[in-house]
Coordinates of C-alpha atoms in Angstrom, one line a residue:
Chain A
K1 CA 6.9 16.6 0.8
Q2 CA 3.5 14.9 -0.8
E3 CA 0.4 15.0 1.8
V4 CA -2.3 13.1 0.9
T5 CA -5.6 13.5 3.0
Q6 CA -8.6 11.4 2.8
I7 CA -12.3 12.7 4.1
P8 CA -14.2 11.5 5.9
A9 CA -12.3 9.0 8.0
A10 CA -15.4 6.8 8.4
L11 CA -18.7 6.6 6.7
S12 CA -21.5 4.5 7.5
V13 CA -24.6 4.0 4.9
P14 CA -27.6 1.6 4.4
E15 CA -27.4 -0.7 1.5
G16 CA -28.3 0.8 -2.0
E17 CA -26.9 4.0 -1.0
N18 CA -24.2 5.5 -3.2
L19 CA -20.5 6.3 -1.6
V20 CA -18.6 9.2 -2.3
L21 CA -15.0 8.9 -1.0
N22 CA -12.7 12.3 -1.2
C23 CA -8.9 12.3 -1.7
S24 CA -6.6 15.4 -1.7
F25 CA -2.9 15.7 -2.5
T26 CA -0.8 18.7 -2.0
D27 CA 1.8 18.3 -4.9
S28 CA -0.1 18.3 -8.0
A29 CA 3.2 17.1 -10.2
I30 CA 1.8 13.3 -10.1
Y31 CA 2.4 10.4 -12.6
N32 CA -0.9 8.6 -11.3
L33 CA -3.3 8.3 -8.6
Q34 CA -4.3 4.6 -7.3
W35 CA -7.0 3.4 -5.1
F36 CA -7.0 0.5 -2.8
R37 CA -9.3 -1.8 -0.9
Q38 CA -8.2 -3.3 2.3
D39 CA -10.1 -5.7 4.5
P40 CA -9.4 -5.6 8.4
G41 CA -6.0 -7.3 8.8
K42 CA -5.5 -8.0 5.0
G43 CA -3.4 -6.6 2.4
L44 CA -4.3 -4.0 -0.2
T45 CA -6.4 -4.5 -3.5
S46 CA -5.9 -2.1 -6.2
L47 CA -9.3 -1.0 -7.6
L48 CA -8.4 1.7 -10.0
L49 CA -5.2 3.5 -11.2
I50 CA -5.8 6.5 -13.1
Q51 CA -2.9 8.2 -14.9
S52 CA -2.4 11.9 -14.5
S53 CA -3.6 12.6 -18.3
Q54 CA -6.8 11.0 -17.6
R55 CA -9.8 12.4 -16.0
E56 CA -11.7 9.2 -14.8
Q57 CA -11.6 5.4 -14.7
T58 CA -14.5 3.1 -14.1
S59 CA -14.8 -0.6 -13.1
G60 CA -18.4 -2.0 -12.6
R61 CA -19.8 -0.1 -9.7
L62 CA -16.6 1.9 -9.1
N63 CA -15.9 5.2 -10.9
A64 CA -12.6 7.4 -9.9
S65 CA -12.3 11.0 -11.0
L66 CA -9.0 12.8 -11.2
D67 CA -8.6 16.7 -11.2
K68 CA -4.8 17.1 -11.0
S69 CA -4.8 20.9 -11.0
S70 CA -6.6 21.1 -7.9
G71 CA -5.3 17.9 -6.1
R72 CA -8.3 15.9 -5.8
S73 CA -9.7 12.6 -6.5
T74 CA -13.2 11.0 -5.8
L75 CA -13.8 7.5 -5.9
Y76 CA -17.5 6.8 -6.5
I77 CA -19.4 3.6 -5.7
A78 CA -22.7 3.1 -6.7
A79 CA -25.6 0.9 -5.2
S80 CA -23.5 -0.1 -2.1
Q81 CA -23.5 -3.5 -0.7
P82 CA -22.4 -5.0 2.6
G83 CA -19.4 -6.7 0.9
D84 CA -17.9 -2.9 0.2
S85 CA -17.4 -2.6 3.8
A86 CA -13.8 -2.2 3.9
T87 CA -11.1 0.8 4.0
Y88 CA -10.5 2.5 1.0
L89 CA -7.0 3.9 0.6
C90 CA -5.8 6.4 -2.0
A91 CA -2.1 6.9 -3.1
V92 CA -0.2 8.7 -5.5
I93 CA 3.2 8.7 -7.4
G94 CA 4.8 11.9 -7.7
V95 CA 7.0 13.0 -10.6
V96 CA 9.8 13.3 -8.1
A97 CA 11.0 9.7 -7.1
D98 CA 8.4 8.0 -9.1
Y99 CA 8.7 4.7 -7.3
K100 CA 7.3 6.1 -4.2
L101 CA 3.7 5.7 -3.2
S102 CA 2.3 8.6 -1.0
F103 CA -0.7 7.2 0.9
G104 CA -3.8 8.6 2.6
A105 CA -4.7 7.2 5.9
G106 CA -7.8 5.9 4.3
T107 CA -11.7 6.1 4.8
T108 CA -13.5 3.0 6.7
V109 CA -16.8 2.1 5.3
T110 CA -19.6 0.6 7.0
V111 CA -22.5 -0.5 4.3
R112 CA -25.6 -1.8 6.7
A113 CA -27.9 -4.3 5.5
Chain B
E1 CA 0.7 -19.5 -6.8
T2 CA 0.0 -16.3 -8.4
G3 CA 0.5 -12.4 -7.3
V4 CA 2.4 -11.4 -4.0
T5 CA 2.5 -14.2 -1.3
Q6 CA 4.0 -13.3 2.2
T7 CA 4.8 -15.7 5.1
P8 CA 4.5 -16.1 7.9
R9 CA 1.0 -14.3 8.2
H10 CA 1.2 -13.7 12.0
L11 CA 3.9 -13.7 13.9
V12 CA 4.7 -12.9 17.9
M13 CA 8.2 -12.4 19.1
G14 CA 10.0 -11.1 21.9
M15 CA 12.5 -8.2 21.8
T16 CA 15.3 -10.4 22.0
N17 CA 14.5 -12.6 19.1
K18 CA 15.7 -13.0 15.5
K19 CA 13.2 -13.6 13.0
S20 CA 12.7 -13.1 9.2
L21 CA 9.8 -12.3 7.1
K22 CA 9.3 -13.3 3.4
C23 CA 7.8 -12.0 0.2
E24 CA 7.6 -13.8 -3.0
Q25 CA 6.0 -12.4 -6.0
H26 CA 4.9 -14.4 -9.0
L27 CA 4.4 -11.6 -11.8
G28 CA 7.8 -11.6 -13.2
H29 CA 8.1 -7.8 -11.7
N30 CA 11.7 -6.2 -11.2
A31 CA 11.1 -4.1 -8.2
M32 CA 9.9 -4.9 -4.7
Y33 CA 8.9 -3.0 -1.8
W34 CA 8.5 -3.2 2.2
Y35 CA 5.9 -1.1 3.9
K36 CA 4.8 -0.6 7.7
Q37 CA 1.1 -0.2 8.4
S38 CA 0.7 1.1 11.8
A39 CA -2.8 1.6 13.7
K40 CA -4.4 4.9 12.6
K41 CA -1.2 5.8 10.4
P42 CA -0.7 5.8 6.8
L43 CA 1.7 3.3 5.2
E44 CA 5.0 4.0 5.2
L45 CA 7.6 3.2 2.8
M46 CA 10.6 1.3 4.5
F47 CA 12.9 0.0 1.8
V48 CA 12.7 -0.4 -2.2
Y49 CA 14.6 -2.9 -4.6
S50 CA 15.0 -2.6 -8.1
L51 CA 16.6 -5.3 -9.9
E52 CA 17.9 -6.9 -6.6
E53 CA 19.7 -3.8 -5.8
R54 CA 18.6 -1.3 -2.7
V55 CA 17.4 1.9 -4.0
E56 CA 15.8 3.4 -1.0
N57 CA 16.1 3.1 2.7
N58 CA 13.7 5.5 4.3
S59 CA 15.1 6.2 7.5
V60 CA 14.5 2.8 8.6
P61 CA 16.4 1.6 12.2
S62 CA 19.1 -0.8 11.7
R63 CA 17.1 -3.6 13.7
F64 CA 15.3 -3.8 10.4
S65 CA 17.6 -5.6 7.7
P66 CA 16.1 -6.3 4.0
E67 CA 17.7 -8.9 1.6
C68 CA 16.6 -9.2 -2.1
P69 CA 18.2 -12.4 -3.5
N70 CA 16.6 -12.5 -6.7
S71 CA 13.7 -10.5 -8.4
S72 CA 11.1 -12.8 -7.0
H73 CA 12.2 -12.9 -3.2
L74 CA 12.5 -10.1 -0.8
F75 CA 13.0 -10.8 3.1
L76 CA 13.0 -8.5 6.1
H77 CA 15.2 -9.7 8.8
L78 CA 14.5 -8.5 12.5
H79 CA 16.4 -8.4 15.7
T80 CA 16.1 -6.8 19.1
L81 CA 13.0 -5.1 18.1
Q82 CA 10.8 -2.7 20.3
P83 CA 6.9 -3.1 21.1
E84 CA 6.5 -0.2 18.7
D85 CA 7.4 -1.9 15.8
S86 CA 4.3 -4.2 16.3
A87 CA 2.5 -3.7 13.0
L88 CA 1.1 -5.0 9.6
Y89 CA 4.4 -5.3 7.2
L90 CA 3.3 -5.3 3.4
C91 CA 5.2 -6.6 0.8
A92 CA 4.4 -4.9 -2.7
S93 CA 5.9 -5.6 -6.2
S94 CA 5.8 -3.6 -9.8
Q95 CA 7.1 -3.9 -13.1
D96 CA 9.8 -1.7 -12.8
Q97 CA 11.1 0.8 -10.3
A98 CA 9.1 3.5 -11.8
T99 CA 5.5 2.5 -11.3
S100 CA 3.6 5.1 -13.0
T101 CA 2.0 3.0 -15.7
Y102 CA 1.0 -0.3 -14.1
G103 CA 1.1 0.4 -10.2
Q104 CA 2.1 -1.7 -7.4
Y105 CA 0.6 -5.0 -6.3
F106 CA 0.5 -5.9 -2.7
G107 CA 0.6 -9.0 -0.6
P108 CA -1.6 -10.1 2.4
G109 CA 0.9 -8.8 4.8
T110 CA 2.5 -10.0 8.1
R111 CA 0.7 -8.9 11.2
L112 CA 3.8 -9.1 13.8
T113 CA 3.4 -8.3 17.3
V114 CA 6.4 -7.6 19.9
T115 CA 6.0 -8.5 23.4

């Protein structure tokens, strides 16, 4: 069974600092990994999707890397802003049951103005 | 409207009530999903529908009953719920059942409180 872990569970930084969020997964047989953002009481917004054949994806200030062999992904957010405050979730799709997203518990980020 | 919509956004119901959650996707997708998000827990997949057929029932109690009348609509019928069923219920859709290429798109969720 795929287990997805996100460390740290919570993070508080001053505005302007770079954010580094970590995600690890136990089964490296994945199709892709997806990073989501969730604001309090709201749904999930997809940020980046990395295919298993890719090493990284970039969108604006966001960069996500994937090391499938070691079961790790890192989300970098450059020059953080108070609007980046949210919970960030990573999820993987395994080769077996490829419709099933396995989620981590999330990292809750607070960016202080 | 675009994307995935859910109604109602908030619902309070007693344990003897019957209610339904509705999800609609405007993306032309063929697969739809129900997830449960409880406090401090990872999202749990409940049901998966592909081309209106249920392909996954992830050991969900029978007091939750899904319905997918067409590829754009998904319902979750609720009856005789328990307080521990209080959670955020999220609907998602994807191009097809194998979401490896394009990922899943989520609605805003229904916050359910069972009293």
